[in-house]
Amino acid sequence: LNKLAIALKITDELAEDAPALASYVQAMAPVAFTHKINSAILFGTGAGQFTGIVNSPFTVVVAKEAGQTADTIETRNIVNMYSKMLPQSRANAVWYINPMLEPHLRTLKDDNGNFIYLASGSQLNNTPYATLMGLPVVPLLGGMKEIGTKGDIIFADLSYFYSVKKSGGAKSAISAHVHFLSDISVMKWTFRIDGKCPFTKPVKAENGNYDMSAFVVLEDR
């Protein structure tokens, strides 16, 4: 297991003047852990951290279209990504996107002129999430790559991502000794966890040379 840690320095004066500070940071520490874990699930390098989806050998990378303009996304990109998702995973798969992609996705239409992206609360989509090709779209504020970079849109069934954590969960401690002469206390949280997909290569269709996976990304463009 790898260790994820948070360290926060608090001056004695701040602790005295803001009595609610301790409860606030205790509540925010799990939020910080969640952000870093989510980022590692998607983009972890495997070096002292998760092997994330983008860097997994199980992942299929879909090529951009010939002549595609830089920093764009096209309907054919989405169709090709969807076609690479394992059939048994399509009911569980979710689109994870950089929020900056949303204006581009809203304009995409299929060959019949139908929009393939439906905003949440629209006439045809009463779910809490927008949908793309009928499946949920989850914008992530942090971690997602900028438009045009591999990792700005990820199509994934996370049931294929395995994680293990140390029993007991996160540990916390506070010490006034580290910076005793400066009147600073240090609050610390540690969490031991690791994760990756156990599959080492995409799945090939039984007939025909066609790679499929539960993790699909779009290449740089």
Coordinates of N, CA and C in Angstrom, one line a residue:
L1 N 0.8 -1.2 0.0 CA 0.0 0.0 0.0 C 0.9 1.3 0.0
N2 N 0.4 2.3 -0.6 CA 1.1 3.6 -0.6 C 0.4 4.5 0.4
K3 N 1.2 5.5 0.8 CA 0.7 6.4 1.9 C 0.3 7.8 1.2
L4 N -0.9 8.2 1.5 CA -1.3 9.5 1.2 C -1.4 10.4 2.5
A5 N -0.8 11.6 2.5 CA -0.7 12.3 3.7 C -1.1 13.8 3.5
I6 N -1.6 14.4 4.6 CA -1.8 15.8 4.6 C -1.1 16.4 5.9
A7 N -0.5 17.5 5.7 CA 0.1 18.2 6.8 C -0.3 19.6 6.8
L8 N -0.7 20.2 7.9 CA -1.2 21.5 8.0 C -0.6 22.2 9.2
K9 N 0.0 23.4 8.9 CA 0.6 24.2 10.0 C -0.4 25.2 10.5
I10 N -0.5 25.3 11.8 CA -1.5 26.3 12.4 C -0.7 27.1 13.5
T11 N -0.7 28.4 13.4 CA -0.1 29.2 14.5 C -1.0 29.1 15.7
D12 N -0.3 29.3 16.9 CA -1.1 29.4 18.1 C -2.1 30.5 18.1
E13 N -1.7 31.6 17.5 CA -2.6 32.8 17.5 C -3.8 32.5 16.7
L14 N -3.6 31.8 15.5 CA -4.8 31.5 14.7 C -5.7 30.5 15.4
A15 N -5.1 29.6 16.1 CA -6.0 28.6 16.9 C -6.7 29.3 18.0
E16 N -6.1 30.3 18.6 CA -6.8 31.1 19.7 C -7.9 32.0 19.1
D17 N -7.7 32.6 17.9 CA -8.6 33.5 17.4 C -9.7 32.9 16.6
A18 N -9.5 31.7 16.2 CA -10.6 31.0 15.3 C -10.9 29.6 16.0
P19 N -11.7 29.6 17.0 CA -12.0 28.4 17.8 C -12.6 27.3 16.9
A20 N -13.3 27.7 15.8 CA -13.9 26.6 15.0 C -13.0 26.1 13.9
L21 N -11.7 26.5 13.9 CA -10.8 26.1 12.9 C -10.6 24.6 12.9
A22 N -10.4 24.1 14.1 CA -10.0 22.6 14.2 C -11.1 21.8 13.6
S23 N -12.4 22.1 13.9 CA -13.5 21.3 13.4 C -13.6 21.5 11.9
Y24 N -13.3 22.7 11.4 CA -13.4 22.9 10.0 C -12.4 22.1 9.2
V25 N -11.1 22.1 9.7 CA -10.1 21.4 8.9 C -10.3 19.9 9.1
Q26 N -10.9 19.4 10.2 CA -11.2 18.0 10.3 C -12.2 17.6 9.3
A27 N -13.2 18.5 9.0 CA -14.2 18.2 8.1 C -13.7 18.2 6.6
M28 N -12.7 19.1 6.4 CA -12.2 19.3 5.0 C -11.1 18.3 4.6
A29 N -10.4 17.7 5.6 CA -9.4 16.7 5.3 C -9.9 15.5 4.4
P30 N -11.1 15.0 4.7 CA -11.6 13.9 3.9 C -11.9 14.4 2.4
V31 N -12.3 15.7 2.3 CA -12.5 16.2 1.0 C -11.2 16.3 0.2
A32 N -10.1 16.7 0.9 CA -8.8 16.7 0.2 C -8.4 15.3 -0.2
F33 N -8.6 14.3 0.7 CA -8.2 13.0 0.4 C -9.0 12.5 -0.8
T34 N -10.3 12.8 -0.9 CA -11.2 12.3 -2.0 C -10.7 12.9 -3.3
H35 N -10.3 14.2 -3.3 CA -9.8 14.8 -4.5 C -8.6 14.1 -5.0
K36 N -7.6 13.9 -4.1 CA -6.4 13.2 -4.6 C -6.6 11.8 -5.0
I37 N -7.5 11.1 -4.3 CA -7.7 9.7 -4.7 C -8.4 9.6 -6.1
N38 N -9.4 10.5 -6.3 CA -10.1 10.6 -7.6 C -9.1 10.8 -8.7
S39 N -8.2 11.8 -8.4 CA -7.2 12.2 -9.4 C -6.2 11.0 -9.7
A40 N -5.9 10.2 -8.7 CA -5.0 9.1 -8.8 C -5.7 8.0 -9.6
I41 N -7.0 7.7 -9.3 CA -7.7 6.7 -10.1 C -7.7 7.0 -11.6
L42 N -7.8 8.3 -11.9 CA -7.8 8.6 -13.3 C -6.4 8.8 -14.0
F43 N -5.4 9.3 -13.2 CA -4.2 9.7 -13.8 C -2.9 9.2 -13.0
G44 N -3.1 8.4 -12.0 CA -2.0 7.9 -11.3 C -0.9 7.2 -12.2
T45 N 0.4 7.5 -11.8 CA 1.5 7.0 -12.7 C 1.9 5.6 -12.3
G46 N 1.5 5.1 -11.1 CA 2.0 3.8 -10.6 C 3.3 3.9 -9.8
A47 N 3.9 5.1 -9.7 CA 5.1 5.3 -9.0 C 4.7 5.9 -7.6
G48 N 4.6 5.0 -6.6 CA 4.2 5.5 -5.3 C 2.8 5.9 -5.2
Q49 N 2.0 5.5 -6.1 CA 0.6 5.9 -6.2 C -0.2 4.9 -7.1
F50 N -1.5 5.1 -7.2 CA -2.3 4.2 -8.1 C -1.7 4.2 -9.5
T51 N -2.0 3.1 -10.2 CA -1.9 3.1 -11.6 C -3.2 3.5 -12.2
G52 N -3.3 4.7 -12.6 CA -4.6 5.2 -13.0 C -5.1 4.8 -14.4
I53 N -6.3 5.1 -14.7 CA -7.0 4.7 -16.0 C -6.2 5.1 -17.2
V54 N -5.7 6.4 -17.2 CA -5.0 6.9 -18.4 C -3.7 6.1 -18.6
N55 N -3.1 5.7 -17.6 CA -1.8 5.0 -17.7 C -1.9 3.5 -17.6
S56 N -3.1 2.9 -17.5 CA -3.3 1.5 -17.4 C -3.1 0.8 -18.8
P57 N -2.4 -0.4 -18.7 CA -2.2 -1.1 -20.0 C -3.5 -1.7 -20.5
F58 N -4.6 -1.7 -19.7 CA -5.9 -2.2 -20.1 C -6.6 -1.1 -21.0
T59 N -6.2 0.1 -20.9 CA -6.9 1.2 -21.6 C -6.8 1.2 -23.1
V60 N -7.9 1.5 -23.8 CA -7.9 1.7 -25.2 C -7.8 3.2 -25.5
V61 N -6.9 3.6 -26.3 CA -6.7 5.0 -26.7 C -7.3 5.1 -28.2
V62 N -8.4 5.9 -28.3 CA -9.0 6.1 -29.6 C -8.3 7.2 -30.4
A63 N -8.0 7.0 -31.6 CA -7.4 8.0 -32.4 C -8.3 9.1 -32.8
K64 N -7.7 10.3 -33.0 CA -8.5 11.5 -33.5 C -8.8 11.2 -34.9
E65 N -9.7 12.1 -35.5 CA -10.2 12.0 -36.8 C -9.1 12.6 -37.8
A66 N -9.0 12.1 -39.0 CA -8.1 12.7 -40.0 C -8.5 14.2 -40.2
G67 N -7.6 15.1 -40.1 CA -7.8 16.5 -40.3 C -8.6 17.2 -39.2
Q68 N -8.7 16.5 -38.1 CA -9.5 17.2 -37.0 C -8.7 18.4 -36.5
T69 N -9.5 19.5 -36.3 CA -8.9 20.7 -35.7 C -8.4 20.5 -34.3
A70 N -7.3 21.1 -34.0 CA -6.7 21.0 -32.7 C -7.7 21.5 -31.6
D71 N -7.6 20.9 -30.4 CA -8.4 21.3 -29.3 C -9.9 21.3 -29.5
T72 N -10.3 20.3 -30.2 CA -11.8 20.1 -30.5 C -12.2 18.7 -30.2
I73 N -13.5 18.5 -30.1 CA -14.1 17.1 -30.0 C -15.2 17.0 -31.0
E74 N -15.3 15.9 -31.7 CA -16.2 15.7 -32.7 C -17.1 14.5 -32.4
T75 N -18.3 14.5 -33.0 CA -19.3 13.4 -32.8 C -18.6 12.0 -33.1
R76 N -17.8 11.9 -34.1 CA -17.2 10.7 -34.5 C -16.2 10.2 -33.3
N77 N -15.6 11.2 -32.6 CA -14.7 10.8 -31.5 C -15.6 10.1 -30.5
I78 N -16.7 10.6 -30.2 CA -17.6 10.0 -29.1 C -18.1 8.6 -29.6
V79 N -18.5 8.5 -30.8 CA -19.0 7.3 -31.4 C -17.9 6.2 -31.3
N80 N -16.7 6.6 -31.7 CA -15.6 5.6 -31.6 C -15.3 5.2 -30.2
M81 N -15.3 6.1 -29.3 CA -15.0 5.8 -27.9 C -16.1 4.8 -27.4
Y82 N -17.4 5.1 -27.7 CA -18.5 4.3 -27.2 C -18.3 2.9 -27.8
S83 N -17.9 2.7 -29.0 CA -17.8 1.4 -29.7 C -16.7 0.6 -29.1
K84 N -15.7 1.2 -28.4 CA -14.6 0.5 -27.8 C -14.9 0.1 -26.4
M85 N -16.0 0.5 -25.8 CA -16.4 0.1 -24.5 C -16.9 -1.4 -24.5
L86 N -16.5 -2.2 -23.6 CA -17.0 -3.6 -23.5 C -18.5 -3.6 -23.4
P87 N -19.2 -4.4 -24.2 CA -20.6 -4.5 -24.1 C -21.2 -4.6 -22.7
Q88 N -20.6 -5.5 -21.9 CA -21.1 -5.7 -20.6 C -20.8 -4.6 -19.6
S89 N -20.0 -3.6 -20.1 CA -19.7 -2.5 -19.2 C -20.5 -1.2 -19.5
R90 N -21.3 -1.3 -20.6 CA -21.9 0.0 -21.1 C -23.0 0.5 -20.1
A91 N -23.6 -0.4 -19.4 CA -24.7 0.0 -18.5 C -24.1 0.7 -17.3
N92 N -22.8 0.4 -17.0 CA -22.2 1.0 -15.8 C -21.2 2.2 -16.1
A93 N -20.9 2.3 -17.4 CA -19.9 3.3 -17.8 C -20.4 4.7 -17.6
V94 N -19.4 5.6 -17.3 CA -19.6 7.0 -17.1 C -18.6 7.8 -17.9
W95 N -19.0 9.0 -18.4 CA -18.1 9.9 -19.1 C -17.6 10.9 -18.0
Y96 N -16.3 11.0 -17.8 CA -15.6 12.0 -17.0 C -15.0 13.0 -17.9
I97 N -15.3 14.3 -17.6 CA -14.9 15.3 -18.5 C -14.3 16.5 -17.8
N98 N -13.4 17.3 -18.5 CA -13.1 18.6 -18.1 C -14.3 19.5 -18.3
P99 N -14.8 20.3 -17.3 CA -16.0 21.1 -17.6 C -15.9 22.0 -18.8
M100 N -14.7 22.4 -19.2 CA -14.5 23.2 -20.4 C -15.0 22.6 -21.7
L101 N -15.2 21.2 -21.6 CA -15.7 20.5 -22.8 C -17.2 20.7 -23.0
E102 N -17.9 21.0 -22.0 CA -19.4 21.1 -22.1 C -19.9 21.9 -23.2
P103 N -19.4 23.1 -23.4 CA -19.9 23.9 -24.6 C -19.7 23.2 -25.9
H104 N -18.6 22.4 -26.0 CA -18.4 21.7 -27.3 C -19.3 20.5 -27.4
L105 N -19.6 19.8 -26.3 CA -20.4 18.6 -26.3 C -21.9 19.0 -26.6
R106 N -22.3 20.2 -26.2 CA -23.7 20.6 -26.4 C -24.0 20.7 -27.9
T107 N -23.1 20.9 -28.7 CA -23.3 21.2 -30.1 C -23.2 19.9 -31.0
L108 N -22.8 18.8 -30.4 CA -22.6 17.6 -31.2 C -23.9 16.9 -31.6
K109 N -24.0 16.5 -32.9 CA -25.2 15.9 -33.4 C -24.8 14.6 -34.2
D110 N -25.7 13.6 -34.2 CA -25.4 12.4 -35.0 C -25.8 12.7 -36.5
D111 N -25.7 11.6 -37.3 CA -25.9 11.8 -38.7 C -27.3 12.2 -39.1
N112 N -28.2 12.0 -38.1 CA -29.6 12.3 -38.4 C -30.0 13.7 -37.8
G113 N -29.0 14.4 -37.3 CA -29.3 15.8 -36.8 C -29.7 15.8 -35.3
N114 N -29.6 14.6 -34.6 CA -30.1 14.6 -33.2 C -28.9 14.9 -32.3
F115 N -29.1 15.7 -31.3 CA -28.1 16.0 -30.3 C -27.8 14.7 -29.5
I116 N -26.5 14.5 -29.3 CA -26.1 13.3 -28.6 C -25.8 13.6 -27.1
Y117 N -25.7 14.9 -26.8 CA -25.5 15.4 -25.4 C -26.8 16.0 -24.9
L118 N -27.3 15.6 -23.8 CA -28.6 16.1 -23.2 C -28.3 16.7 -21.8
A119 N -28.5 17.9 -21.7 CA -28.2 18.6 -20.4 C -29.2 18.1 -19.3
S120 N -28.8 18.1 -18.1 CA -29.6 17.7 -17.0 C -30.8 18.7 -16.9
G121 N -32.0 18.1 -16.7 CA -33.2 18.9 -16.5 C -33.8 19.3 -17.8
S122 N -33.3 18.9 -19.0 CA -33.9 19.2 -20.3 C -35.1 18.4 -20.5
Q123 N -35.8 18.7 -21.5 CA -37.1 18.0 -21.8 C -37.0 16.5 -21.9
L124 N -35.8 16.0 -22.4 CA -35.6 14.6 -22.7 C -34.7 14.0 -21.6
N125 N -34.3 14.7 -20.6 CA -33.4 14.2 -19.6 C -33.7 14.8 -18.2
N126 N -34.4 14.0 -17.4 CA -34.8 14.5 -16.1 C -33.9 14.0 -15.0
T127 N -32.7 13.4 -15.4 CA -31.8 12.9 -14.4 C -30.9 14.0 -13.8
P128 N -30.2 13.8 -12.7 CA -29.4 14.8 -12.1 C -28.1 15.1 -12.9
Y129 N -27.8 14.2 -13.9 CA -26.6 14.3 -14.7 C -27.0 14.6 -16.1
A130 N -26.1 15.3 -16.8 CA -26.2 15.4 -18.3 C -25.9 14.0 -18.8
T131 N -26.3 13.7 -20.0 CA -26.0 12.4 -20.6 C -25.4 12.6 -22.0
L132 N -24.5 11.6 -22.3 CA -23.8 11.6 -23.6 C -24.0 10.2 -24.2
M133 N -24.6 10.0 -25.3 CA -24.9 8.7 -25.8 C -25.8 7.9 -24.8
G134 N -26.6 8.7 -24.0 CA -27.5 8.1 -23.1 C -26.8 7.7 -21.7
L135 N -25.6 8.0 -21.5 CA -24.9 7.6 -20.3 C -24.4 8.9 -19.5
P136 N -24.3 8.8 -18.2 CA -24.0 10.0 -17.4 C -22.7 10.7 -17.7
V137 N -22.7 12.0 -17.6 CA -21.5 12.8 -17.8 C -21.2 13.5 -16.4
V138 N -20.0 13.3 -16.0 CA -19.6 13.8 -14.7 C -18.4 14.8 -14.9
P139 N -18.7 16.1 -14.8 CA -17.6 17.1 -14.9 C -16.8 17.1 -13.6
L140 N -15.5 17.1 -13.7 CA -14.6 17.1 -12.5 C -13.8 18.4 -12.5
L141 N -13.8 19.1 -11.4 CA -13.2 20.4 -11.3 C -11.7 20.3 -11.4
G142 N -11.1 19.3 -10.7 CA -9.7 19.1 -10.6 C -9.2 17.9 -11.3
G143 N -8.0 17.9 -11.8 CA -7.4 16.7 -12.3 C -7.5 16.5 -13.8
M144 N -8.7 16.8 -14.4 CA -8.9 16.5 -15.8 C -8.0 17.4 -16.6
K145 N -7.5 16.8 -17.7 CA -6.6 17.5 -18.6 C -7.3 18.6 -19.4
E146 N -6.5 19.5 -19.9 CA -7.0 20.6 -20.7 C -7.5 20.1 -22.0
I147 N -8.4 20.8 -22.7 CA -9.0 20.4 -24.0 C -7.9 20.1 -25.0
G148 N -8.1 19.0 -25.7 CA -7.1 18.6 -26.7 C -6.0 17.7 -26.2
T149 N -6.0 17.4 -24.9 CA -5.0 16.6 -24.3 C -5.6 15.2 -23.8
K150 N -4.9 14.1 -24.1 CA -5.4 12.8 -23.6 C -5.7 12.9 -22.2
G151 N -7.0 12.6 -21.8 CA -7.4 12.7 -20.4 C -8.4 13.8 -20.2
D152 N -8.8 14.6 -21.3 CA -9.8 15.6 -21.1 C -11.2 15.0 -21.1
I153 N -11.3 13.8 -21.7 CA -12.6 13.0 -21.6 C -12.2 11.6 -21.4
I154 N -12.8 10.9 -20.4 CA -12.5 9.5 -20.1 C -13.8 8.8 -20.0
F155 N -13.9 7.7 -20.7 CA -15.1 6.8 -20.6 C -14.8 5.6 -19.9
A156 N -15.4 5.3 -18.7 CA -14.9 4.2 -17.9 C -16.0 3.6 -17.1
D157 N -15.8 2.3 -16.9 CA -16.6 1.5 -16.0 C -15.7 1.2 -14.8
L158 N -15.9 1.9 -13.7 CA -14.9 1.8 -12.6 C -15.0 0.5 -11.8
S159 N -16.0 -0.4 -12.2 CA -16.0 -1.7 -11.5 C -14.8 -2.5 -11.9
Y160 N -14.1 -2.1 -12.9 CA -12.8 -2.8 -13.3 C -11.6 -2.2 -12.6
F161 N -11.8 -1.2 -11.8 CA -10.7 -0.6 -11.0 C -10.7 -1.1 -9.6
Y162 N -9.7 -1.8 -9.1 CA -9.6 -2.4 -7.8 C -8.8 -1.6 -6.9
S163 N -9.2 -1.3 -5.7 CA -8.5 -0.6 -4.7 C -8.5 -1.3 -3.4
V164 N -7.4 -1.2 -2.6 CA -7.3 -1.8 -1.3 C -6.8 -0.7 -0.3
K165 N -7.4 -0.7 0.8 CA -7.0 0.3 1.8 C -6.7 -0.4 3.2
K166 N -5.9 0.2 4.0 CA -5.6 -0.3 5.3 C -6.8 -0.2 6.2
S167 N -7.0 -1.3 6.9 CA -8.2 -1.3 7.8 C -8.0 -0.2 8.9
G168 N -9.1 0.4 9.2 CA -9.0 1.5 10.2 C -9.1 2.9 9.5
G169 N -8.9 2.9 8.2 CA -9.0 4.2 7.5 C -7.9 5.2 7.8
A170 N -8.3 6.4 7.7 CA -7.3 7.5 7.9 C -7.0 7.7 9.4
K171 N -5.7 8.0 9.6 CA -5.3 8.3 11.0 C -4.9 9.8 11.1
S172 N -5.2 10.4 12.2 CA -4.9 11.8 12.4 C -4.1 12.0 13.7
A173 N -3.3 13.1 13.7 CA -2.5 13.4 14.9 C -2.2 14.9 14.9
I174 N -1.8 15.5 16.0 CA -1.4 16.9 16.1 C -0.2 17.0 17.0
S175 N 0.7 17.8 16.6 CA 1.9 17.9 17.4 C 2.3 19.4 17.5
A176 N 2.7 19.8 18.7 CA 3.2 21.2 19.0 C 4.8 21.2 19.0
H177 N 5.4 20.0 18.8 CA 6.8 19.9 19.0 C 7.6 20.2 17.8
V178 N 7.1 20.0 16.6 CA 7.8 20.1 15.4 C 8.3 21.6 15.2
H179 N 7.5 22.5 15.5 CA 7.8 24.0 15.4 C 7.6 24.7 16.7
F180 N 8.1 24.0 17.8 CA 7.8 24.5 19.1 C 8.2 26.0 19.3
L181 N 9.4 26.3 18.8 CA 9.9 27.7 19.0 C 9.2 28.7 18.2
S182 N 8.5 28.3 17.2 CA 7.7 29.3 16.4 C 6.2 29.3 16.8
D183 N 5.8 28.7 17.8 CA 4.4 28.6 18.2 C 3.5 28.2 17.1
I184 N 3.9 27.1 16.5 CA 3.1 26.5 15.4 C 2.9 25.0 15.7
S185 N 1.7 24.6 15.6 CA 1.3 23.2 15.7 C 1.1 22.6 14.3
V186 N 1.3 21.3 14.2 CA 1.1 20.6 12.9 C 0.1 19.6 13.1
M187 N -1.0 19.7 12.2 CA -2.0 18.6 12.2 C -1.7 17.7 11.0
K188 N -1.8 16.4 11.2 CA -1.4 15.5 10.2 C -2.4 14.4 10.0
W189 N -2.7 14.0 8.8 CA -3.6 12.9 8.5 C -2.8 12.0 7.5
T190 N -2.9 10.7 7.7 CA -2.3 9.7 6.8 C -3.3 8.6 6.4
F191 N -3.2 8.1 5.2 CA -4.2 7.2 4.7 C -3.4 6.2 3.8
R192 N -3.4 4.9 4.0 CA -2.7 4.0 3.2 C -3.6 3.3 2.3
I193 N -3.4 3.4 1.0 CA -4.3 2.9 0.0 C -3.5 2.6 -1.3
D194 N -4.0 1.8 -2.2 CA -3.4 1.6 -3.5 C -4.5 1.0 -4.4
G195 N -4.3 1.1 -5.7 CA -5.3 0.6 -6.6 C -4.8 0.6 -8.1
K196 N -5.4 -0.3 -8.8 CA -5.2 -0.4 -10.3 C -6.1 -1.4 -10.9
C197 N -6.1 -1.5 -12.2 CA -6.9 -2.5 -12.9 C -6.0 -3.8 -13.0
P198 N -6.5 -5.0 -12.7 CA -5.6 -6.1 -12.8 C -5.4 -6.6 -14.2
F199 N -6.2 -6.2 -15.2 CA -6.0 -6.6 -16.6 C -4.8 -5.9 -17.2
T200 N -4.0 -6.6 -18.0 CA -2.8 -6.1 -18.5 C -2.8 -5.7 -20.0
K201 N -4.0 -5.9 -20.6 CA -4.1 -5.5 -22.0 C -5.6 -5.5 -22.4
P202 N -6.0 -4.8 -23.4 CA -7.4 -4.7 -23.8 C -7.9 -6.1 -24.2
V203 N -9.2 -6.3 -24.3 CA -9.8 -7.5 -24.7 C -10.0 -7.5 -26.2
K204 N -9.8 -8.5 -26.9 CA -10.0 -8.6 -28.3 C -11.4 -9.3 -28.6
A205 N -12.1 -8.8 -29.5 CA -13.3 -9.5 -30.0 C -13.0 -10.9 -30.5
E206 N -13.9 -11.8 -30.2 CA -13.6 -13.2 -30.6 C -13.3 -13.3 -32.1
N207 N -14.1 -12.6 -32.9 CA -13.9 -12.6 -34.3 C -13.5 -11.2 -34.8
G208 N -12.4 -11.1 -35.4 CA -11.9 -9.8 -35.9 C -10.9 -9.2 -34.9
N209 N -10.0 -8.5 -35.4 CA -8.9 -7.8 -34.6 C -9.4 -6.5 -34.1
Y210 N -10.2 -6.5 -33.0 CA -10.9 -5.3 -32.5 C -10.7 -5.2 -31.0
D211 N -9.9 -4.3 -30.5 CA -9.6 -4.1 -29.1 C -10.8 -3.4 -28.4
M212 N -11.1 -3.9 -27.2 CA -12.2 -3.3 -26.4 C -11.7 -3.3 -25.0
S213 N -12.3 -2.4 -24.2 CA -11.9 -2.2 -22.8 C -13.0 -1.6 -22.0
A214 N -12.9 -1.6 -20.7 CA -13.8 -0.9 -19.8 C -13.2 0.5 -19.5
F215 N -12.0 0.8 -20.1 CA -11.4 2.2 -19.9 C -11.1 2.7 -21.4
V216 N -11.7 3.8 -21.7 CA -11.4 4.3 -23.1 C -11.1 5.8 -23.0
V217 N -10.0 6.3 -23.6 CA -9.7 7.7 -23.7 C -9.5 8.1 -25.1
L218 N -9.4 9.4 -25.3 CA -9.2 10.0 -26.7 C -7.8 10.6 -26.7
E219 N -7.1 10.3 -27.8 CA -5.7 10.7 -27.9 C -5.6 12.2 -28.0
D220 N -4.3 12.7 -27.8 CA -4.1 14.2 -28.0 C -4.5 14.6 -29.4
R221 N -5.0 15.8 -29.5 CA -5.4 16.3 -30.8 C -5.3 17.8 -30.9

